[in-house]
CSV table of C-alpha atoms in Angstrom, one decimal:
chain,number,residue,atom,x,y,z
A,198,UNK,CA,-53.4,-13.8,96.0
A,199,UNK,CA,-53.6,-9.8,95.6
A,200,UNK,CA,-56.2,-8.3,93.8
A,201,UNK,CA,-54.4,-6.4,91.1
A,202,UNK,CA,-54.6,-6.2,87.4
A,203,UNK,CA,-52.0,-8.7,85.7
A,204,UNK,CA,-50.8,-9.7,82.4
A,205,UNK,CA,-49.4,-12.8,80.8
A,206,UNK,CA,-48.7,-13.9,77.3
A,207,UNK,CA,-50.7,-16.2,75.2
A,208,UNK,CA,-48.2,-17.2,72.4
A,209,UNK,CA,-49.1,-16.1,69.0
A,210,UNK,CA,-46.9,-17.4,66.1
A,211,UNK,CA,-43.5,-15.9,65.8
A,212,UNK,CA,-43.4,-16.0,61.9
A,213,UNK,CA,-39.9,-16.9,62.0
A,214,UNK,CA,-39.6,-19.8,59.4
A,215,UNK,CA,-39.1,-23.2,61.3
A,216,UNK,CA,-36.0,-23.5,59.0
A,217,UNK,CA,-34.2,-20.9,57.0
A,218,UNK,CA,-30.6,-20.5,55.5
A,219,UNK,CA,-29.7,-17.0,56.3
A,220,UNK,CA,-31.0,-14.4,58.9
A,221,UNK,CA,-29.9,-10.8,58.1
A,222,UNK,CA,-30.1,-8.0,60.5
A,223,UNK,CA,-30.0,-4.3,59.0
A,224,UNK,CA,-29.1,-1.9,61.7
A,225,UNK,CA,-29.2,2.0,61.4
A,226,UNK,CA,-25.5,2.2,60.4
A,227,UNK,CA,-26.6,0.3,57.2
A,228,UNK,CA,-28.8,2.9,56.1
A,229,UNK,CA,-26.6,6.1,56.5
A,230,UNK,CA,-27.9,8.8,54.2
A,231,UNK,CA,-31.1,7.2,53.6
A,232,UNK,CA,-33.2,9.0,56.2
A,233,UNK,CA,-34.4,12.5,55.8
A,234,UNK,CA,-33.5,14.0,59.2
A,235,UNK,CA,-29.7,13.4,59.3
A,236,UNK,CA,-29.3,15.3,62.6
A,237,UNK,CA,-31.9,12.7,64.4
A,238,UNK,CA,-30.0,10.0,62.3
A,239,UNK,CA,-26.9,10.9,64.2
A,240,UNK,CA,-28.4,11.5,67.8
A,241,UNK,CA,-30.3,7.8,67.7
A,242,UNK,CA,-27.1,6.2,66.3
A,243,UNK,CA,-25.0,8.0,69.0
A,244,UNK,CA,-27.1,6.0,71.5
A,245,UNK,CA,-27.4,2.6,69.9
A,246,UNK,CA,-27.3,1.1,66.5
A,247,UNK,CA,-30.7,0.4,66.1
A,248,UNK,CA,-32.1,-2.7,64.7
A,249,UNK,CA,-34.6,-1.6,61.9
A,250,UNK,CA,-35.4,-4.9,60.1
A,251,UNK,CA,-34.6,-8.6,59.6
A,252,UNK,CA,-34.7,-11.0,56.9
A,253,UNK,CA,-34.9,-14.8,57.0
A,254,UNK,CA,-34.1,-16.1,53.5
A,255,UNK,CA,-34.5,-19.6,52.2
A,256,UNK,CA,-31.7,-20.6,50.0
A,257,UNK,CA,-32.2,-21.9,46.2
A,258,UNK,CA,-30.0,-21.5,43.3
A,259,UNK,CA,-30.2,-18.0,41.8
A,260,UNK,CA,-31.4,-19.2,38.4
A,261,UNK,CA,-34.6,-18.7,36.3
A,262,UNK,CA,-37.2,-20.9,37.0
A,263,UNK,CA,-36.1,-21.0,40.9
A,264,UNK,CA,-37.9,-18.9,43.4
A,265,UNK,CA,-36.4,-17.1,46.4
A,266,UNK,CA,-38.5,-16.9,49.5
A,267,UNK,CA,-38.6,-15.6,52.9
A,268,UNK,CA,-39.8,-13.3,55.7
A,269,UNK,CA,-39.1,-9.5,56.2
A,270,UNK,CA,-39.7,-8.2,59.4
A,271,UNK,CA,-39.6,-4.4,60.0
A,272,UNK,CA,-39.6,-3.2,63.5
A,273,UNK,CA,-41.5,-0.1,64.6
A,274,UNK,CA,-39.8,3.0,65.3
A,275,UNK,CA,-38.8,6.4,63.5
A,276,UNK,CA,-35.8,8.6,62.6
A,277,UNK,CA,-37.2,12.1,63.0
A,278,UNK,CA,-40.8,11.8,61.4
A,279,UNK,CA,-39.7,9.3,59.1
A,280,UNK,CA,-40.7,5.5,60.1
A,281,UNK,CA,-38.2,2.5,59.9
A,282,UNK,CA,-38.0,0.8,56.7
A,283,UNK,CA,-36.0,-1.5,54.5
A,284,UNK,CA,-32.9,-0.2,52.3
A,285,UNK,CA,-35.2,-0.7,49.3
A,286,UNK,CA,-33.9,-1.7,45.9
A,287,UNK,CA,-34.3,-2.4,42.2
A,288,UNK,CA,-33.9,-6.1,40.8
A,289,UNK,CA,-30.5,-6.1,39.0
A,290,UNK,CA,-32.3,-8.0,36.3
A,291,UNK,CA,-35.0,-5.3,36.0
A,292,UNK,CA,-37.9,-7.3,34.3
A,293,UNK,CA,-38.5,-9.4,37.4
A,294,UNK,CA,-41.4,-9.2,39.8
A,295,UNK,CA,-42.0,-9.8,43.4
A,296,UNK,CA,-45.0,-11.0,45.3
A,297,UNK,CA,-45.5,-9.8,48.8
A,298,UNK,CA,-48.2,-11.4,51.4
A,299,UNK,CA,-48.5,-9.4,54.6
A,300,UNK,CA,-48.7,-11.9,57.4
A,301,UNK,CA,-48.7,-9.1,60.4
A,302,UNK,CA,-48.6,-5.4,61.0
A,303,UNK,CA,-49.3,-2.4,59.1
A,304,UNK,CA,-47.3,-0.5,56.9
A,305,UNK,CA,-46.6,0.6,53.2
A,306,UNK,CA,-44.7,-0.6,49.9
A,307,UNK,CA,-43.2,2.6,48.1
A,308,UNK,CA,-42.4,1.9,44.9
A,309,UNK,CA,-41.2,3.8,41.9
A,310,UNK,CA,-40.0,2.9,38.2
A,311,UNK,CA,-37.2,4.3,36.0
A,312,UNK,CA,-39.9,6.5,34.3
A,313,UNK,CA,-40.3,8.1,37.7
A,314,UNK,CA,-43.9,6.8,38.3
A,315,UNK,CA,-44.6,6.2,42.0
A,316,UNK,CA,-46.9,4.0,44.0
A,317,UNK,CA,-47.3,3.7,47.7
A,318,UNK,CA,-49.6,0.8,48.8
A,319,UNK,CA,-50.9,-0.2,52.1
A,320,UNK,CA,-49.9,-3.6,53.7
A,321,UNK,CA,-52.1,-5.2,56.3
A,322,UNK,CA,-52.5,-8.8,57.3
A,323,UNK,CA,-53.9,-10.9,54.4
A,324,UNK,CA,-53.1,-8.5,51.7
A,325,UNK,CA,-51.2,-9.7,48.6
A,326,UNK,CA,-49.2,-6.9,46.8
A,327,UNK,CA,-47.8,-7.5,43.3
A,328,UNK,CA,-44.8,-5.5,42.4
A,329,UNK,CA,-44.4,-5.7,38.7
A,330,UNK,CA,-41.1,-6.0,36.9
A,331,UNK,CA,-39.1,-2.8,36.7
A,332,UNK,CA,-40.5,-1.4,40.1
A,333,UNK,CA,-38.0,-0.5,42.6
A,334,UNK,CA,-39.7,-1.4,46.1
A,335,UNK,CA,-39.3,-0.6,50.1
A,336,UNK,CA,-41.3,-1.3,53.0
A,337,UNK,CA,-41.9,0.8,55.8
A,338,UNK,CA,-43.5,-0.1,59.2
A,339,UNK,CA,-45.9,2.6,60.5
A,340,UNK,CA,-47.2,0.5,63.6
A,341,UNK,CA,-46.3,2.1,67.1
A,342,UNK,CA,-45.6,-1.2,68.8
A,343,UNK,CA,-46.0,-4.2,66.3
A,344,UNK,CA,-43.6,-5.4,63.7
A,345,UNK,CA,-44.5,-5.4,59.9
A,346,UNK,CA,-44.2,-9.1,58.8
A,347,UNK,CA,-44.2,-10.1,55.0
A,348,UNK,CA,-43.5,-13.4,53.2
A,349,UNK,CA,-41.9,-12.5,49.9
A,350,UNK,CA,-41.2,-14.2,46.7
A,351,UNK,CA,-39.1,-13.4,43.5
A,352,UNK,CA,-37.5,-15.1,40.5
A,353,UNK,CA,-34.3,-16.7,41.2
A,354,UNK,CA,-32.3,-14.8,38.7
A,355,UNK,CA,-33.6,-11.5,39.8
A,356,UNK,CA,-30.4,-10.3,41.9
A,357,UNK,CA,-30.7,-7.0,43.6
A,358,UNK,CA,-29.5,-3.5,42.9
A,359,UNK,CA,-29.3,-1.1,46.0
A,360,UNK,CA,-26.9,1.4,44.4
A,361,UNK,CA,-29.5,3.4,42.3
A,362,UNK,CA,-31.8,3.9,45.3
A,363,UNK,CA,-28.9,4.6,47.9
A,364,UNK,CA,-27.9,7.8,45.6
A,365,UNK,CA,-30.8,9.8,46.4
A,366,UNK,CA,-33.8,7.7,47.9
A,367,UNK,CA,-37.1,7.1,46.7
A,368,UNK,CA,-39.1,9.9,45.4
A,369,UNK,CA,-41.8,9.6,48.2
A,370,UNK,CA,-41.3,9.4,52.0
A,371,UNK,CA,-43.7,7.9,54.8
A,372,UNK,CA,-43.5,10.2,57.6
A,373,UNK,CA,-45.7,11.1,60.8
A,374,UNK,CA,-47.3,14.2,60.2
A,375,UNK,CA,-49.6,16.4,62.7
A,376,UNK,CA,-52.5,14.5,61.3
A,377,UNK,CA,-51.2,11.3,61.1
A,378,UNK,CA,-49.1,9.0,58.5
A,379,UNK,CA,-48.1,11.5,55.4
A,380,UNK,CA,-46.9,10.6,51.9
A,381,UNK,CA,-44.7,13.4,51.1
A,382,UNK,CA,-42.2,14.2,48.5
A,383,UNK,CA,-38.6,13.4,49.2
A,384,UNK,CA,-36.8,16.6,49.6
A,385,UNK,CA,-33.7,15.2,49.1
A,386,UNK,CA,-34.8,13.9,45.6
A,387,UNK,CA,-34.0,16.0,42.5
A,388,UNK,CA,-34.1,15.4,38.6
A,389,UNK,CA,-30.6,16.8,38.5
A,390,UNK,CA,-29.2,13.9,40.8
A,391,UNK,CA,-31.0,11.1,38.8
B,16,UNK,CA,-87.0,-17.8,74.4
B,17,UNK,CA,-86.7,-21.4,74.5
B,18,UNK,CA,-83.9,-23.2,76.1
B,19,UNK,CA,-82.2,-25.5,73.7
B,20,UNK,CA,-78.6,-25.5,72.0
B,21,UNK,CA,-78.4,-22.9,69.3
B,22,UNK,CA,-75.6,-22.2,66.5
B,23,UNK,CA,-74.8,-19.3,64.7
B,24,UNK,CA,-71.9,-18.1,62.7
B,25,UNK,CA,-69.0,-15.7,63.5
B,26,UNK,CA,-68.0,-15.2,59.8
B,27,UNK,CA,-64.1,-15.9,59.1
B,28,UNK,CA,-62.2,-15.0,56.1
B,29,UNK,CA,-63.5,-16.7,53.0
B,30,UNK,CA,-59.8,-16.7,51.5
B,31,UNK,CA,-61.3,-15.8,48.2
B,32,UNK,CA,-59.3,-13.0,46.7
B,33,UNK,CA,-61.0,-9.7,46.7
B,34,UNK,CA,-59.9,-9.2,43.1
B,35,UNK,CA,-59.3,-12.1,40.6
B,36,UNK,CA,-59.3,-12.5,36.6
B,37,UNK,CA,-60.1,-16.2,36.5
B,38,UNK,CA,-62.4,-18.7,38.6
B,39,UNK,CA,-61.9,-22.3,37.6
B,40,UNK,CA,-64.2,-24.8,38.5
B,41,UNK,CA,-63.0,-28.6,38.1
B,42,UNK,CA,-65.9,-31.1,38.7
B,43,UNK,CA,-65.8,-34.8,38.8
B,44,UNK,CA,-66.2,-35.2,35.0
B,45,UNK,CA,-62.9,-33.4,34.4
B,46,UNK,CA,-61.0,-36.1,36.2
B,47,UNK,CA,-62.3,-39.0,34.3
B,48,UNK,CA,-59.9,-41.9,34.5
B,49,UNK,CA,-58.0,-40.0,37.3
B,50,UNK,CA,-59.4,-41.8,40.6
B,51,UNK,CA,-58.6,-45.6,41.3
B,52,UNK,CA,-62.0,-46.9,42.1
B,53,UNK,CA,-63.7,-46.4,38.7
B,54,UNK,CA,-66.9,-47.9,39.7
B,55,UNK,CA,-67.4,-45.4,42.6
B,56,UNK,CA,-66.5,-42.6,40.2
B,57,UNK,CA,-69.4,-43.6,37.9
B,58,UNK,CA,-71.8,-44.1,40.8
B,59,UNK,CA,-71.1,-40.7,42.0
B,60,UNK,CA,-71.2,-38.9,38.6
B,61,UNK,CA,-74.4,-40.5,38.0
B,62,UNK,CA,-75.8,-38.7,40.9
B,63,UNK,CA,-73.9,-35.3,40.6
B,64,UNK,CA,-71.2,-33.9,38.9
B,65,UNK,CA,-69.6,-32.8,42.3
B,66,UNK,CA,-67.4,-29.8,42.6
B,67,UNK,CA,-63.7,-31.2,43.4
B,68,UNK,CA,-61.6,-28.0,43.4
B,69,UNK,CA,-61.8,-24.2,42.4
B,70,UNK,CA,-59.0,-22.0,41.5
B,71,UNK,CA,-58.8,-18.2,41.7
B,72,UNK,CA,-56.2,-16.8,39.3
B,73,UNK,CA,-54.4,-13.4,39.2
B,74,UNK,CA,-53.4,-12.9,35.6
B,75,UNK,CA,-50.1,-11.5,34.4
B,76,UNK,CA,-48.4,-12.0,31.3
B,77,UNK,CA,-46.9,-15.7,30.8
B,78,UNK,CA,-43.4,-14.6,30.6
B,79,UNK,CA,-40.0,-15.1,32.4
B,80,UNK,CA,-39.7,-12.6,35.4
B,81,UNK,CA,-43.4,-12.5,36.0
B,82,UNK,CA,-45.2,-14.4,38.7
B,83,UNK,CA,-48.4,-16.2,38.4
B,84,UNK,CA,-50.6,-16.4,41.8
B,85,UNK,CA,-53.7,-17.5,43.0
B,86,UNK,CA,-55.7,-19.4,45.5
B,87,UNK,CA,-56.4,-23.2,45.2
B,88,UNK,CA,-59.4,-24.8,47.1
B,89,UNK,CA,-59.8,-28.3,47.2
B,90,UNK,CA,-63.3,-29.4,48.8
B,91,UNK,CA,-63.5,-32.4,51.2
B,92,UNK,CA,-64.8,-35.7,49.9
B,93,UNK,CA,-63.7,-39.2,48.5
B,94,UNK,CA,-64.1,-41.2,45.5
B,95,UNK,CA,-64.2,-44.8,47.1
B,96,UNK,CA,-61.3,-44.7,49.8
B,97,UNK,CA,-59.6,-41.8,47.4
B,98,UNK,CA,-59.6,-38.3,48.5
B,99,UNK,CA,-60.8,-35.4,46.6
B,100,UNK,CA,-57.5,-33.9,44.9
B,101,UNK,CA,-56.5,-31.8,41.8
B,102,UNK,CA,-55.7,-33.1,38.3
B,103,UNK,CA,-52.1,-32.5,38.9
B,104,UNK,CA,-49.1,-31.4,36.4
B,105,UNK,CA,-45.7,-30.9,35.3
B,106,UNK,CA,-45.0,-27.4,34.2
B,107,UNK,CA,-44.3,-27.4,30.2
B,108,UNK,CA,-41.0,-25.6,31.0
B,109,UNK,CA,-39.9,-28.3,33.4
B,110,UNK,CA,-37.0,-26.5,35.1
B,111,UNK,CA,-40.0,-24.0,36.9
B,112,UNK,CA,-40.5,-24.3,40.8
B,113,UNK,CA,-43.7,-23.6,42.6
B,114,UNK,CA,-44.4,-22.3,46.2
B,115,UNK,CA,-47.4,-23.1,48.2
B,116,UNK,CA,-48.3,-21.6,51.1
B,117,UNK,CA,-51.3,-23.4,53.1
B,118,UNK,CA,-53.9,-21.0,54.4
B,119,UNK,CA,-56.6,-23.4,55.8
B,120,UNK,CA,-57.4,-27.1,56.0
B,121,UNK,CA,-55.2,-30.2,56.0
B,122,UNK,CA,-54.0,-32.2,53.0
B,123,UNK,CA,-50.9,-33.4,51.4
B,124,UNK,CA,-49.0,-32.3,48.3
B,125,UNK,CA,-48.2,-35.5,45.9
B,126,UNK,CA,-45.0,-35.0,44.2
B,127,UNK,CA,-42.9,-36.8,41.8
B,128,UNK,CA,-40.2,-36.2,39.2
B,129,UNK,CA,-39.2,-37.9,35.8
B,130,UNK,CA,-36.8,-39.9,37.2
B,131,UNK,CA,-39.5,-41.8,39.4
B,132,UNK,CA,-38.8,-40.1,43.0
B,133,UNK,CA,-41.7,-39.1,44.9
B,134,UNK,CA,-42.5,-37.1,48.0
B,135,UNK,CA,-45.7,-36.6,49.7
B,136,UNK,CA,-45.6,-33.7,52.0
B,137,UNK,CA,-48.2,-32.6,54.6
B,138,UNK,CA,-50.0,-29.3,54.3
B,139,UNK,CA,-51.4,-27.4,57.2
B,140,UNK,CA,-52.0,-23.9,58.0
B,141,UNK,CA,-48.8,-21.8,57.8
B,142,UNK,CA,-46.5,-24.5,56.1
B,143,UNK,CA,-44.9,-23.2,53.0
B,144,UNK,CA,-44.2,-26.0,50.7
B,145,UNK,CA,-41.4,-25.4,48.0
B,146,UNK,CA,-42.0,-27.8,44.8
B,147,UNK,CA,-38.4,-27.5,43.0
B,148,UNK,CA,-38.2,-27.4,39.5
B,149,UNK,CA,-39.1,-30.7,37.4
B,150,UNK,CA,-41.5,-32.1,40.3
B,151,UNK,CA,-45.2,-32.8,39.1
B,152,UNK,CA,-47.3,-31.8,41.9
B,153,UNK,CA,-51.1,-32.7,43.1
B,154,UNK,CA,-52.9,-31.5,46.0
B,155,UNK,CA,-55.2,-33.7,48.1
B,156,UNK,CA,-57.9,-32.5,51.0
B,157,UNK,CA,-57.9,-35.1,53.8
B,158,UNK,CA,-60.3,-33.1,56.0
B,159,UNK,CA,-63.7,-34.4,56.5
B,160,UNK,CA,-65.7,-31.1,56.5
B,161,UNK,CA,-63.0,-28.3,55.8
B,162,UNK,CA,-61.5,-27.1,52.3
B,163,UNK,CA,-57.8,-27.2,51.9
B,164,UNK,CA,-56.9,-23.6,50.9
B,165,UNK,CA,-53.4,-22.8,49.3
B,166,UNK,CA,-51.8,-19.8,48.0
B,167,UNK,CA,-49.6,-20.6,45.2
B,168,UNK,CA,-46.9,-18.6,42.9
B,169,UNK,CA,-45.0,-19.9,40.1
B,170,UNK,CA,-42.8,-18.3,37.4
B,171,UNK,CA,-44.9,-16.7,34.5
B,172,UNK,CA,-43.2,-18.9,31.6
B,173,UNK,CA,-43.8,-22.1,33.5
B,174,UNK,CA,-47.0,-23.2,31.5
B,175,UNK,CA,-48.8,-26.4,32.1
B,176,UNK,CA,-48.3,-30.1,31.1
B,177,UNK,CA,-51.5,-32.3,32.2
B,178,UNK,CA,-51.1,-35.2,29.9
B,179,UNK,CA,-48.2,-36.9,31.1
B,180,UNK,CA,-50.1,-37.3,34.8
B,181,UNK,CA,-53.4,-38.1,33.0
B,182,UNK,CA,-51.9,-41.3,31.2
B,183,UNK,CA,-51.5,-43.2,34.5
B,184,UNK,CA,-51.7,-40.8,37.4
B,185,UNK,CA,-49.2,-40.2,40.2
B,186,UNK,CA,-47.3,-43.5,41.4
B,187,UNK,CA,-48.6,-42.7,45.0
B,188,UNK,CA,-52.4,-42.2,46.1
B,189,UNK,CA,-53.8,-40.6,49.1
B,190,UNK,CA,-56.7,-42.8,50.7
B,191,UNK,CA,-58.4,-43.7,53.7
B,192,UNK,CA,-57.5,-47.1,55.1
B,193,UNK,CA,-58.6,-48.7,58.3
B,194,UNK,CA,-56.3,-47.1,60.5
B,195,UNK,CA,-56.8,-43.7,59.0
B,196,UNK,CA,-55.0,-41.9,56.2
B,197,UNK,CA,-52.6,-43.8,54.0
B,198,UNK,CA,-50.2,-43.2,51.3
B,199,UNK,CA,-50.1,-46.3,48.8
B,200,UNK,CA,-48.8,-47.3,45.7
B,201,UNK,CA,-51.0,-46.6,42.5
B,202,UNK,CA,-52.2,-49.9,41.2
B,203,UNK,CA,-52.9,-48.3,37.8
B,204,UNK,CA,-49.2,-47.2,37.5
B,205,UNK,CA,-46.9,-49.2,35.7
B,206,UNK,CA,-43.2,-48.8,34.2
B,207,UNK,CA,-44.7,-50.4,31.0
B,208,UNK,CA,-47.0,-47.5,30.6
B,209,UNK,CA,-44.6,-44.6,31.1
């Protein structure tokens, strides 16, 4: 037996649900136009259509009174200075909330409402985040190595509206600046476009 | 320094939410008539109005589209052979679901619907339990020393109906038998009474 450092793994919970109905994988190509640094986006995409995030959904009827749940896993990484993130969306039925419970990792939930009010809230294990009705939301993973894992619950009749955010993104971006993580204004966003 | 065994505490998360709007304490006197062994109930109550469970609620409008969340803590103990439990309830708006995520401890969720179908599901840390619309539910702590702690989420317009269950309880009881935990028929429950 040689006398060198060695490593092994003590398995930790994977946080992939033991039963689920859908497994969604969102890759870089699905977020075309969403990252600020388009040149960096094209450079990475030319190499590989990188997996940005995954969602494990538990299926239930899409009706009021039912609850839709699942696990969201945002992988670590950046496009230019902007951290990997979900597409982000409003609910199609605007007056529906969503609850997130952070299970693992670190990151932020970027939120805004149609009146233009913004909130960017930190996510860390044990933190419960209430996204009130009418607030669009996107999660962002800011760790260097670790996934951001959240458990989410929203009303069965909520639906999704991705189109509004796709037009010019959220008003705020989460980027790596010289001094660390920074929340900055989205240069692509303009009142004219809204 | 003497050479005897000694113990100290490494603090673990308390699971009491850092912010909450209501703290509900339910004591033995609030569950009069709900435990099978009435003599044991009266003996314990004569000594002390024991704390059975606590709920920390986060307040939101009681409206469709909103989500009501909180932490439920059922303490360990028994009345006769029957484990400490919550009052249990249907939702006043029957067609509303509830999601439980077990954070700590061990126990069961006792459930039944108006058609008389019953399910008793185990709760352990990491387990997510979906209580579908129309199912009454009660949680039961079966540990000897440890609290059963769950995080719950239900639609804002659900409301509570405690009265139906108060009449004759659930069809199933969770008790300590000679061989361990047993799920038995509730002797107090009769079709006539329903």
